[in-house]
Amino acid sequence: MQRFIGNQTHSDHFKLLEKDGDHLLVGARNIVYNLSLDTLQEKKRLEWYSSDDDINMCKMKGKSEEECQNYIRVLARKSEDTLLVCGTNAFKPICRHYLQDADYTNINEVSGEGLCPYDPTHNSTAIFADGDLYVATVAQFTGADPLIYREPLRTEQFNWKHLNAPNFVSSVHHDEFVYFFFRETAVEYINCGKTVYSRVARVCTKDKGGPHKFRNRWTSFLKARLNCSIPGEFPFYFNEIQSTTNVVTGKYGAKEAQLIYAVFTTPPNSISGSAVCAFSLEDIFHAFNGPFKGQDDINANWLPVASTKVPEPRPGQCVNDSRTLPEVTVNFIEGNSLMDRAVPSFWNHPVVLHTVFQYRFTQITVDPQIETADEKHYDVLYVGTDNGKVLKCINAGSDSASGKVIPVVIEEFQVFQQLPITNLMVYHTPSDAKLVVVSREEIKTIPLYNCDHYAKTCRECVSLQDPYCAWDKSRGVCTSSRQRLWKRDNFVQNVEEGFDSRCREGRSANGGTTPQRSPHHSASRHDTPGNGSPPASSTTETEDELSEGGTAGASRGHQYMYTAETLAIAVTTSIVSSLVVGFISGYIFSRRCKSEEVDSPYDDSHYLEQRGSCDTPHLNHTEGFLSPTTNKPINLVLNVPPKNGNGKSANSSADNRPVQKVKKIYL
């Protein structure tokens, strides 16, 4: 594990900005660090401090010393030797063009309004596409003006139908569109209360603005809801998007698709839950080509807009020159940018679910289409949490024809101690593979896989269900060697089932029996790797590793897990034993409490008496209850005798007469 701390006297608010070959450019407080990805050591730095006047003005406006610094939030490579760098500059954003020479020479300086946020903690995103910088951030000192901006175009100012208190997450450039992912207060739900929905918005890279008053406004801005939910009659929604991956192209079952994986959570004041969902660009495209959603007036419900009311050419499409569009088309976008249909998740179900209170998902990245020895391909997901953990997950059913989601949490890393993970990045070299993990105050790298550490036998190796790991029969090791791709017969691997009949050994290296792990791991159970309690030595070892920032693999607990057959036999045996013991106990109890004095018309059934070995404690009975001190046996029979001459019952104890025969009514 490699580590970079930066300035130890204050929080740097690290943000991954740009991968430059074998180097990584990281934005921080007053500095852009140039780090080596091989060693994570600082090679170079670009220092940019705010002026004293800007800092003093920031403090006069009520901000703290910590906030009145220059936090680098945006970096784009405009050419091979020119960088665009934007910083908060003590709540007065500024952008500079730097010549990437030995000393990073400042070429010129321009205002960063609309390109960089004022607050370093504000969620914003930026991407450089086709020679232009596309930014989703907030303008104004108070952050009250959210916008999606590309000079000189922006979204409608203070139009809550376009952007309503958004938190921007990420941006992706694909073909002729730039997509923005964010969460915002749902405008279509406003008549029913307040809730947050996740969105994907898009703008066309050819957009040049509209005619007349719309010359500085997008003519192609549209947005749609992202639906990440557990399906059913009453779906359970994960409404708040936190992070996305880049576009992944691969084969999933019988068809090829381009996917974007995203992390979602439930609201903070509801049931704690996190999920990973995948969305295909094809489904996003269909949603944007579907019906629009609108309302007739401010108090009306939001309903699909009739196709007869949609002008031609259709709003939101890419055209050669948007300045020639009719005003009716641009006016329609101003009030009807929301699509009616939500974008469904790719498998109609989350890939990973997590519903415990210890932590929530915050970040995600993917190592796409890892090929296995049996010629299947899997996307390996790395998910960061708000308490410093990284989960390594896959959908083991992604390459099956059934399209069934089989979530598997392969292992779990405790990278930071209670620090939220803010960025993740996969980095490959010809000889190594790493995951870069970023928090506000620290950066670390961890290996993408560690096959031989977790598995010593063939069964253990296969049961990992790790696409990187296969059992090498010739060497007798669990390895990630790339030889498995061209010497497939020498390797044993089955990611989907976690079992292979070619693994014959029945005992592990320590001589104990190695039960096979169930192939269908629930992501919500990964906090307890085994069904039983591990030995004290194993527990101590795991805690020591976690305290040092080590890894806690899901495979570590596999030796305590049992097969379904073993569990079924144990349950059946327990049930039969319970029935036998219960029958014998009941028989003995009934014999001990048997009474010969009960007057009953049935020979084989007797009522229990309140005496002998089955006596109950005496109670203070009130009128209407039989006295427990009577010498007569208590019969649970309701006697309804006729009244005698003096108004007393025929069997009243005051007459000292024998009980007369009366009609008996059994309850």
XYZ file of C-alpha atoms in Angstrom:
667
model
C 0.000 0.000 0.000
C 1.379 3.378 -1.078
C 0.451 6.618 0.627
C 0.523 10.371 -0.028
C -0.444 12.824 2.707
C 0.318 16.295 1.308
C 0.150 19.120 3.816
C -0.337 17.704 7.305
C -1.257 20.997 8.990
C -4.672 21.360 7.313
C -7.109 19.573 5.017
C -6.118 19.691 1.354
C -9.578 18.708 0.013
C -7.912 16.471 -2.574
C -9.640 16.060 -5.927
C -8.448 13.925 -8.840
C -8.203 16.193 -11.829
C -6.265 14.608 -14.669
C -4.318 11.455 -15.491
C -1.233 12.471 -17.435
C 0.447 9.304 -18.666
C 2.146 7.757 -15.641
C 1.432 10.833 -13.562
C -1.603 12.096 -11.698
C -2.563 15.749 -11.309
C -4.365 16.326 -8.005
C -6.062 19.570 -7.007
C -5.581 20.698 -3.422
C -5.342 23.805 -1.247
C -3.216 26.380 -3.139
C -1.414 23.560 -4.971
C -1.725 21.146 -7.899
C 0.328 18.053 -7.079
C 1.971 16.065 -9.866
C 2.284 12.509 -8.475
C 3.956 9.425 -9.889
C 1.438 6.622 -10.245
C 4.204 4.051 -9.812
C 5.326 5.269 -6.394
C 2.702 7.891 -5.412
C 5.558 10.291 -4.716
C 5.415 13.981 -5.560
C 7.363 14.798 -8.705
C 6.354 18.392 -9.188
C 3.886 20.975 -7.959
C 2.073 24.046 -9.204
C 1.578 26.613 -6.430
C -1.112 29.283 -6.693
C -2.007 31.342 -3.618
C -4.762 33.911 -3.314
C -3.756 37.539 -2.860
C -3.987 39.193 0.551
C -6.718 41.526 -0.727
C -8.903 38.595 -1.871
C -8.367 36.789 1.436
C -9.260 39.868 3.499
C -12.388 40.524 1.425
C -13.404 36.871 1.872
C -13.073 37.194 5.648
C -15.081 40.405 5.632
C -17.915 38.486 3.980
C -18.038 36.099 6.931
C -15.893 33.188 5.750
C -13.238 31.456 7.841
C -9.483 31.313 7.334
C -9.853 27.729 6.131
C -12.440 28.676 3.492
C -10.582 31.765 2.264
C -7.924 29.790 0.389
C -7.498 28.856 -3.259
C -8.769 25.306 -3.763
C -8.083 23.943 -7.249
C -11.321 22.357 -8.511
C -11.072 22.371 -12.344
C -8.235 21.313 -14.625
C -8.403 20.676 -18.366
C -5.701 19.965 -20.920
C -6.385 22.326 -23.821
C -3.336 21.152 -25.775
C -0.241 19.033 -25.238
C 1.552 21.854 -23.433
C -1.299 24.076 -22.154
C -3.402 23.566 -19.024
C -6.538 25.405 -17.929
C -6.599 25.564 -14.116
C -9.455 27.083 -12.074
C -9.527 27.718 -8.330
C -11.966 29.039 -5.734
C -9.529 31.887 -4.936
C -11.028 32.844 -1.559
C -14.612 32.797 -2.854
C -13.680 34.758 -5.999
C -13.131 32.079 -8.697
C -10.314 32.654 -11.194
C -8.980 30.567 -14.097
C -5.460 30.589 -15.479
C -3.782 29.166 -18.554
C -0.460 27.546 -17.739
C 2.324 26.488 -20.050
C 3.374 23.012 -18.898
C 7.103 23.573 -18.813
C 9.593 23.053 -16.036
C 7.997 25.755 -13.871
C 4.340 25.926 -15.062
C 4.426 29.417 -16.566
C 1.249 31.510 -16.183
C 0.124 32.726 -19.615
C -3.035 34.667 -18.747
C -5.762 34.960 -16.114
C -9.553 35.251 -16.558
C -12.615 35.245 -14.333
C -13.740 31.803 -13.153
C -17.393 32.786 -12.692
C -19.505 29.905 -13.971
C -16.453 27.662 -14.433
C -15.445 27.002 -10.839
C -17.491 26.883 -7.614
C -17.006 29.444 -4.866
C -17.065 26.841 -2.085
C -14.488 23.985 -2.220
C -17.032 21.582 -0.691
C -19.696 22.282 -3.304
C -20.505 19.460 -5.689
C -19.554 20.379 -9.253
C -18.216 18.643 -12.345
C -16.308 19.646 -15.471
C -15.249 17.894 -18.678
C -13.256 18.966 -21.716
C -14.966 17.865 -24.965
C -14.297 18.798 -28.588
C -12.114 21.732 -27.579
C -14.583 23.254 -25.110
C -14.973 23.112 -21.346
C -18.391 21.978 -20.091
C -19.074 22.760 -16.438
C -21.942 22.077 -14.055
C -21.565 24.234 -10.955
C -23.064 27.261 -9.153
C -22.573 30.951 -9.707
C -22.846 33.851 -7.236
C -21.271 34.080 -3.801
C -24.257 32.422 -2.109
C -24.398 29.562 -4.628
C -28.018 30.402 -5.471
C -27.541 30.255 -9.258
C -26.888 26.675 -10.447
C -26.005 26.281 -14.100
C -24.671 24.017 -16.821
C -22.265 26.164 -18.788
C -20.182 26.220 -21.932
C -19.090 29.637 -23.014
C -21.308 31.501 -23.841
C -24.275 29.126 -23.337
C -25.940 28.307 -20.034
C -29.190 26.928 -18.636
C -32.053 29.285 -17.839
C -31.229 31.461 -14.827
C -33.494 30.955 -11.796
C -35.718 28.566 -13.762
C -36.598 25.804 -11.297
C -37.962 23.690 -14.168
C -34.418 23.416 -15.522
C -32.392 23.081 -12.316
C -33.921 23.022 -8.834
C -31.253 23.059 -6.078
C -29.050 20.485 -7.839
C -26.017 18.587 -6.542
C -23.868 17.768 -9.567
C -22.088 14.424 -9.521
C -20.292 13.759 -12.821
C -20.204 14.405 -16.561
C -19.589 12.121 -19.554
C -18.887 12.914 -23.205
C -20.237 10.407 -25.723
C -20.738 10.926 -29.459
C -22.411 14.293 -30.046
C -23.718 14.770 -26.504
C -22.343 15.660 -23.085
C -24.273 14.017 -20.233
C -24.513 15.416 -16.713
C -25.561 13.337 -13.710
C -26.986 15.061 -10.638
C -29.678 14.949 -7.972
C -32.180 17.714 -7.344
C -35.484 18.548 -5.677
C -38.134 16.995 -7.914
C -40.222 19.685 -9.539
C -42.879 17.198 -10.703
C -43.443 16.092 -7.088
C -43.821 19.598 -5.673
C -47.635 19.387 -5.365
C -47.313 16.272 -3.183
C -44.474 17.413 -0.920
C -40.722 17.521 -1.262
C -38.393 14.772 -2.428
C -35.101 14.372 -4.286
C -34.772 12.557 -7.622
C -31.696 11.570 -9.591
C -31.332 12.982 -13.097
C -29.362 12.667 -16.280
C -29.262 15.777 -18.461
C -27.730 16.226 -21.875
C -26.667 19.032 -24.191
C -25.477 18.847 -27.781
C -21.844 19.710 -28.547
C -23.040 21.426 -31.762
C -25.409 23.720 -29.885
C -24.728 27.371 -30.780
C -27.630 28.923 -28.920
C -30.976 30.049 -30.205
C -32.292 33.012 -32.136
C -32.800 36.488 -30.699
C -33.178 36.449 -26.903
C -32.084 32.808 -26.718
C -28.612 33.403 -28.186
C -26.955 32.634 -24.823
C -29.259 29.741 -23.890
C -29.105 26.025 -24.616
C -31.504 24.842 -27.296
C -30.777 21.156 -26.652
C -31.024 20.909 -22.853
C -33.176 17.964 -21.706
C -33.267 15.922 -18.512
C -34.788 12.616 -17.377
C -35.153 10.734 -14.117
C -32.899 7.759 -13.290
C -34.804 4.832 -11.784
C -32.686 2.763 -9.392
C -35.135 0.670 -7.375
C -36.010 -2.804 -6.159
C -38.934 -3.803 -8.402
C -42.279 -4.986 -7.104
C -45.851 -3.891 -6.648
C -44.506 -1.083 -4.438
C -40.908 -0.453 -5.620
C -38.276 0.597 -3.109
C -36.366 3.558 -4.560
C -32.788 4.679 -4.095
C -33.307 8.273 -5.171
C -30.037 10.096 -4.515
C -27.178 9.550 -6.957
C -23.652 9.930 -5.535
C -21.173 8.887 -8.240
C -20.874 7.335 -11.709
C -18.308 5.534 -13.829
C -17.283 6.313 -17.376
C -19.001 4.540 -20.271
C -18.218 0.808 -20.346
C -18.630 -1.112 -23.602
C -19.069 -4.866 -23.265
C -21.098 -7.964 -23.942
C -23.759 -8.812 -21.384
C -25.479 -12.114 -21.978
C -26.587 -12.248 -25.576
C -26.216 -8.576 -26.474
C -23.655 -5.824 -26.473
C -24.302 -2.649 -24.542
C -22.698 0.559 -23.359
C -23.244 0.939 -19.634
C -22.715 3.557 -16.968
C -22.638 2.271 -13.370
C -23.820 4.625 -10.635
C -24.047 4.670 -6.838
C -27.349 5.638 -5.209
C -28.476 6.084 -1.610
C -31.697 6.637 0.259
C -32.344 10.047 1.903
C -30.457 10.647 5.172
C -33.666 10.675 7.248
C -35.039 7.362 5.934
C -34.058 3.693 6.033
C -30.311 3.575 5.477
C -29.596 1.960 2.135
C -27.186 2.080 -0.794
C -27.259 0.476 -4.214
C -25.311 0.214 -7.452
C -27.350 0.370 -10.648
C -26.307 0.206 -14.302
C -27.851 2.233 -17.116
C -27.391 1.692 -20.830
C -26.898 4.599 -23.215
C -29.553 3.034 -25.409
C -32.160 3.321 -22.640
C -31.084 6.901 -21.963
C -31.443 7.684 -25.657
C -34.952 6.158 -25.744
C -35.997 8.200 -22.697
C -34.914 11.438 -24.397
C -36.812 10.446 -27.543
C -39.984 9.676 -25.598
C -42.813 11.968 -24.516
C -42.211 15.180 -22.594
C -43.671 15.905 -19.154
C -45.385 19.195 -18.427
C -48.207 20.963 -16.598
C -50.880 23.320 -17.891
C -50.540 25.752 -14.993
C -48.669 26.029 -11.709
C -51.355 24.122 -9.757
C -51.900 21.379 -12.338
C -50.514 17.853 -12.203
C -47.474 16.950 -14.261
C -48.638 14.798 -17.177
C -47.236 13.603 -20.529
C -47.399 16.306 -23.172
C -49.589 15.314 -26.110
C -47.588 14.672 -29.279
C -49.752 17.219 -31.110
C -48.376 19.950 -28.839
C -44.707 19.105 -29.555
C -43.373 21.448 -32.282
C -41.276 20.514 -35.282
C -38.346 20.193 -35.484
C -38.431 18.204 -32.237
C -36.898 20.129 -29.318
C -33.648 18.855 -27.831
C -32.150 17.370 -30.999
C -28.771 18.216 -32.504
C -29.049 20.408 -35.593
C -26.407 21.925 -37.839
C -27.176 25.486 -36.777
C -29.386 25.929 -33.730
C -29.614 29.680 -34.381
C -32.022 28.954 -37.249
C -34.517 27.085 -35.060
C -38.011 28.574 -34.831
C -38.796 30.358 -31.591
C -41.672 27.973 -30.847
C -39.165 25.109 -30.522
C -36.864 27.051 -28.197
C -39.810 28.320 -26.154
C -40.989 24.734 -25.667
C -37.619 23.745 -24.166
C -37.800 26.648 -21.738
C -40.881 25.210 -20.028
C -40.747 21.497 -20.918
C -37.182 20.217 -20.528
C -38.249 17.224 -18.395
C -38.962 13.848 -20.012
C -41.952 11.757 -18.946
C -40.257 8.348 -18.904
C -37.593 7.457 -16.365
C -34.456 5.626 -17.451
C -34.727 2.015 -16.168
C -31.775 0.158 -14.691
C -30.162 -2.246 -17.152
C -31.069 -5.522 -15.450
C -34.250 -4.022 -13.936
C -32.618 -4.594 -10.564
C -29.674 -3.108 -8.622
C -26.339 -4.857 -9.108
C -25.355 -4.470 -5.437
C -27.539 -3.698 -2.400
C -26.456 -2.597 1.046
C -28.897 -1.830 3.877
C -26.996 -1.508 7.158
C -26.399 1.616 9.225
C -22.605 1.394 9.491
C -21.907 3.193 6.207
C -23.217 4.369 2.847
C -21.735 4.217 -0.642
C -20.040 7.398 -1.881
C -17.915 6.603 -4.958
C -17.572 4.009 -7.713
C -15.150 3.062 -10.460
C -14.920 0.029 -12.739
C -12.291 -2.195 -14.283
C -14.283 -3.277 -17.346
C -14.636 -6.621 -19.116
C -12.073 -8.745 -17.279
C -11.753 -12.006 -19.229
C -11.741 -15.310 -17.338
C -10.304 -18.720 -18.150
C -13.722 -19.952 -19.346
C -13.900 -17.046 -21.856
C -16.448 -14.954 -20.007
C -16.208 -11.248 -19.241
C -17.104 -9.364 -16.071
C -17.034 -5.747 -14.957
C -15.253 -5.492 -11.601
C -16.713 -2.681 -9.499
C -14.857 -0.852 -6.732
C -17.216 1.014 -4.406
C -16.088 3.542 -1.784
C -17.963 4.278 1.447
C -18.273 7.171 3.871
C -16.231 5.376 6.561
C -13.128 4.643 4.496
C -13.918 1.204 3.081
C -13.685 -0.075 -0.489
C -15.863 -2.971 -1.655
C -14.847 -5.097 -4.617
C -18.010 -6.387 -6.312
C -19.249 -8.069 -9.473
C -22.502 -9.201 -11.014
C -21.723 -12.906 -11.441
C -24.724 -13.313 -13.745
C -23.832 -10.504 -16.153
C -22.463 -12.867 -18.828
C -25.266 -15.416 -18.600
C -28.114 -15.656 -21.079
C -30.713 -15.521 -18.300
C -29.873 -11.903 -17.450
C -30.199 -12.673 -13.739
C -28.400 -10.446 -11.266
C -26.084 -12.426 -8.953
C -24.353 -9.882 -6.680
C -21.036 -10.954 -5.202
C -18.901 -8.936 -2.805
C -15.477 -10.461 -3.355
C -13.554 -8.602 -0.685
C -13.550 -5.510 1.467
C -10.680 -3.104 2.156
C -10.438 -0.790 5.158
C -8.341 1.905 3.478
C -8.940 4.918 5.767
C -10.073 5.191 9.344
C -13.498 6.875 9.273
C -12.670 9.181 6.352
C -15.179 9.373 3.466
C -13.793 8.263 0.126
C -14.105 11.077 -2.415
C -12.460 9.638 -5.554
C -11.489 6.267 -7.029
C -9.440 5.426 -10.109
C -8.186 2.157 -11.634
C -4.629 2.240 -12.961
C -3.011 -0.494 -15.082
C 0.615 -0.962 -16.100
C 2.197 -3.894 -17.966
C 3.460 -5.241 -14.641
C 1.008 -3.944 -12.060
C -2.623 -3.029 -11.401
C -3.645 -0.546 -8.718
C -6.633 1.263 -7.325
C -6.079 4.920 -6.390
C -8.229 5.826 -3.354
C -8.690 9.480 -2.388
C -10.057 11.146 0.750
C -10.023 14.816 1.735
C -6.712 14.459 3.567
C -4.932 11.428 2.168
C -4.345 9.380 -1.010
C -3.495 5.675 -1.104
C -3.066 2.937 -3.680
C -4.029 -0.706 -3.127
C -3.687 -3.740 -5.429
C -6.664 -4.688 -7.560
C -6.283 -8.350 -6.569
C -4.335 -10.579 -4.228
C -5.311 -14.094 -5.246
C -2.704 -16.260 -3.492
C -3.225 -14.430 -0.185
C -6.834 -15.586 0.183
C -6.809 -19.020 -1.471
C -4.437 -21.968 -0.986
C -6.485 -24.714 -2.644
C -8.391 -25.095 -5.884
C -11.795 -24.943 -4.196
C -10.888 -21.829 -2.239
C -9.596 -20.178 -5.393
C -12.715 -20.933 -7.444
C -15.050 -19.985 -4.586
C -13.556 -16.475 -4.510
C -15.565 -15.765 -7.678
C -12.898 -13.226 -8.554
C -12.517 -12.669 -12.336
C -8.818 -11.964 -11.814
C -8.102 -15.236 -9.981
C -7.842 -18.769 -11.407
C -6.286 -22.010 -10.133
C -3.128 -22.973 -12.010
C -3.159 -26.784 -12.076
C 0.427 -27.059 -13.241
C 1.882 -24.930 -10.424
C -0.788 -25.567 -7.800
C -1.370 -21.873 -6.980
C -4.200 -19.368 -7.185
C -2.914 -16.745 -9.602
C -3.872 -13.764 -11.688
C -1.363 -14.632 -14.391
C -2.389 -13.595 -17.889
C -1.354 -17.035 -19.099
C -4.883 -18.143 -18.240
C -6.073 -16.332 -21.377
C -4.027 -18.438 -23.805
C -3.445 -21.617 -21.763
C -7.028 -22.066 -20.646
C -6.819 -25.840 -20.133
C -4.266 -25.352 -17.353
C -6.573 -23.102 -15.305
C -9.739 -23.739 -13.293
C -12.208 -20.877 -12.868
C -15.995 -20.512 -12.563
C -17.072 -17.020 -11.516
C -20.815 -17.485 -11.931
C -21.223 -20.554 -9.700
C -18.119 -20.423 -7.494
C -17.702 -24.191 -7.929
C -15.905 -26.461 -10.359
C -15.915 -30.258 -10.392
C -12.249 -30.300 -11.385
C -11.358 -29.219 -7.848
C -11.012 -32.613 -6.137
C -9.300 -31.791 -2.876
C -11.455 -31.933 0.218
C -9.082 -30.493 2.768
C -7.314 -27.204 3.128
C -3.653 -26.679 3.833
C -4.181 -26.728 7.606
C -5.860 -30.117 7.471
C -9.390 -28.929 8.103
C -12.348 -29.484 5.875
C -12.921 -26.645 3.408
C -16.633 -26.223 2.775
C -17.627 -24.754 -0.552
C -18.880 -21.174 -0.485
C -22.353 -20.462 -1.742
C -22.030 -18.783 -5.135
C -24.819 -16.273 -4.556
C -23.507 -13.782 -2.016
C -25.827 -11.086 -0.808
C -24.157 -7.694 -0.739
C -26.020 -6.856 2.443
C -24.295 -9.680 4.353
C -20.675 -8.946 3.662
C -20.100 -7.481 7.107
C -20.340 -11.010 8.561
C -18.244 -13.216 6.302
C -19.080 -16.480 8.030
C -22.151 -18.124 9.502
C -20.319 -19.011 12.681
C -17.997 -17.122 14.969
C -14.356 -17.343 13.892
C -11.640 -18.356 16.318
C -10.142 -15.687 18.497
C -6.825 -15.809 16.670
C -8.507 -15.150 13.334
C -10.494 -12.257 14.770
C -7.398 -10.666 16.237
C -5.530 -10.973 12.985
C -8.304 -9.283 11.034
C -8.605 -6.426 13.522
C -4.852 -5.864 13.424
C -4.912 -5.677 9.645
C -7.817 -3.214 9.645
C -6.130 -0.973 12.186
C -3.127 -0.751 9.872
C -5.228 0.065 6.827
C -5.041 -3.484 5.519
C -7.669 -5.550 3.739
C -10.381 -7.788 5.054
C -11.261 -10.177 2.260
C -14.596 -11.839 1.964
C -12.759 -15.068 1.348
C -11.220 -14.928 4.837
C -14.480 -16.086 6.301
C -15.245 -18.810 3.774
C -13.876 -21.598 5.937
C -16.688 -20.935 8.431
C -19.477 -21.129 5.843
C -21.448 -24.299 5.095
C -23.125 -25.748 2.063
C -26.882 -25.727 1.581
C -27.004 -29.521 1.934
C -25.256 -29.456 5.328
C -27.587 -26.741 6.550
C -30.685 -28.652 5.368
C -29.600 -31.842 7.175
C -28.926 -29.920 10.385
C -32.309 -28.191 10.292
C -34.193 -31.436 9.536
C -32.430 -33.273 12.366
C -33.252 -30.474 14.792
C -36.939 -30.506 13.821
C -37.293 -34.301 14.224
C -35.482 -34.258 17.564
C -37.729 -31.452 18.813
C -40.872 -33.364 17.819
C -39.746 -36.550 19.618
C -38.757 -34.710 22.800
C -41.986 -32.718 22.743
C -44.143 -35.851 22.342
C -42.447 -37.679 25.241
C -42.642 -34.611 27.497
C -46.313 -34.116 26.726
C -47.126 -37.756 27.405
C -45.382 -37.710 30.806
C -47.073 -34.445 31.728
C -50.518 -35.740 30.841
C -49.983 -38.933 32.914
C -48.902 -36.988 36.001
C -51.897 -34.712 35.811
C -54.437 -37.449 35.121
C -57.513 -37.294 37.407
C -60.097 -39.986 38.133
C -62.527 -37.658 39.958
C -63.590 -35.566 37.031
C -67.176 -36.173 36.133
C -67.241 -36.173 32.373
C -69.465 -37.890 29.860
C -66.358 -38.725 27.853
C -64.273 -41.646 29.061
C -61.086 -40.709 27.267
C -60.939 -36.984 28.069
C -60.436 -35.440 31.503
C -60.219 -31.941 32.829
C -57.211 -30.882 34.908
C -57.825 -30.198 38.582
C -56.311 -27.293 40.481
C -54.635 -29.510 43.068
C -51.848 -32.001 43.499
C -48.727 -31.622 41.438
C -50.437 -29.260 38.953
C -51.766 -26.742 41.546
C -51.605 -23.083 40.622
C -50.881 -20.298 43.147
C -53.906 -19.121 45.147
C -55.390 -15.836 44.030
C -57.705 -13.358 45.722
C -60.859 -14.180 43.818
C -63.759 -11.801 43.670
C -67.384 -12.670 43.360
C -68.267 -14.653 40.304
C -65.245 -16.965 40.570
C -65.265 -20.373 42.235
C -63.382 -20.442 45.488
C -60.112 -22.372 45.204
C -60.567 -23.626 48.802
C -63.579 -25.804 48.063
C -63.183 -29.534 48.518
C -65.244 -30.308 45.487
C -63.573 -30.961 42.179
C -63.845 -28.092 39.752
C -65.710 -29.013 36.623
C -65.482 -26.637 33.705
C -69.225 -26.936 33.110
C -71.785 -24.202 33.108
C -74.751 -25.190 35.343
C -77.980 -23.326 34.737
C -80.326 -24.531 37.536
C -83.929 -23.341 38.038
C -84.671 -20.872 40.814
C -86.247 -22.206 44.049
C -88.968 -20.568 46.009
C -86.782 -18.149 47.950
C -84.981 -16.976 44.847
C -81.827 -18.979 45.431
C -80.311 -21.323 42.996
C -81.086 -24.956 43.359
C -77.461 -25.870 43.970
C -76.662 -22.928 46.246
C -74.128 -23.790 48.960
C -76.323 -21.962 51.524
C -78.942 -24.757 51.481
C -76.432 -27.510 52.346
C -78.335 -29.690 49.946
C -76.814 -32.054 47.456
C -76.252 -30.752 43.987
C -79.189 -31.622 41.806
C -78.961 -33.034 38.341
C -79.246 -30.202 35.866
C -78.902 -29.820 32.181
C -75.223 -29.313 31.237
C -74.111 -26.984 28.511
C -70.517 -27.521 27.406
C -68.531 -24.538 26.211
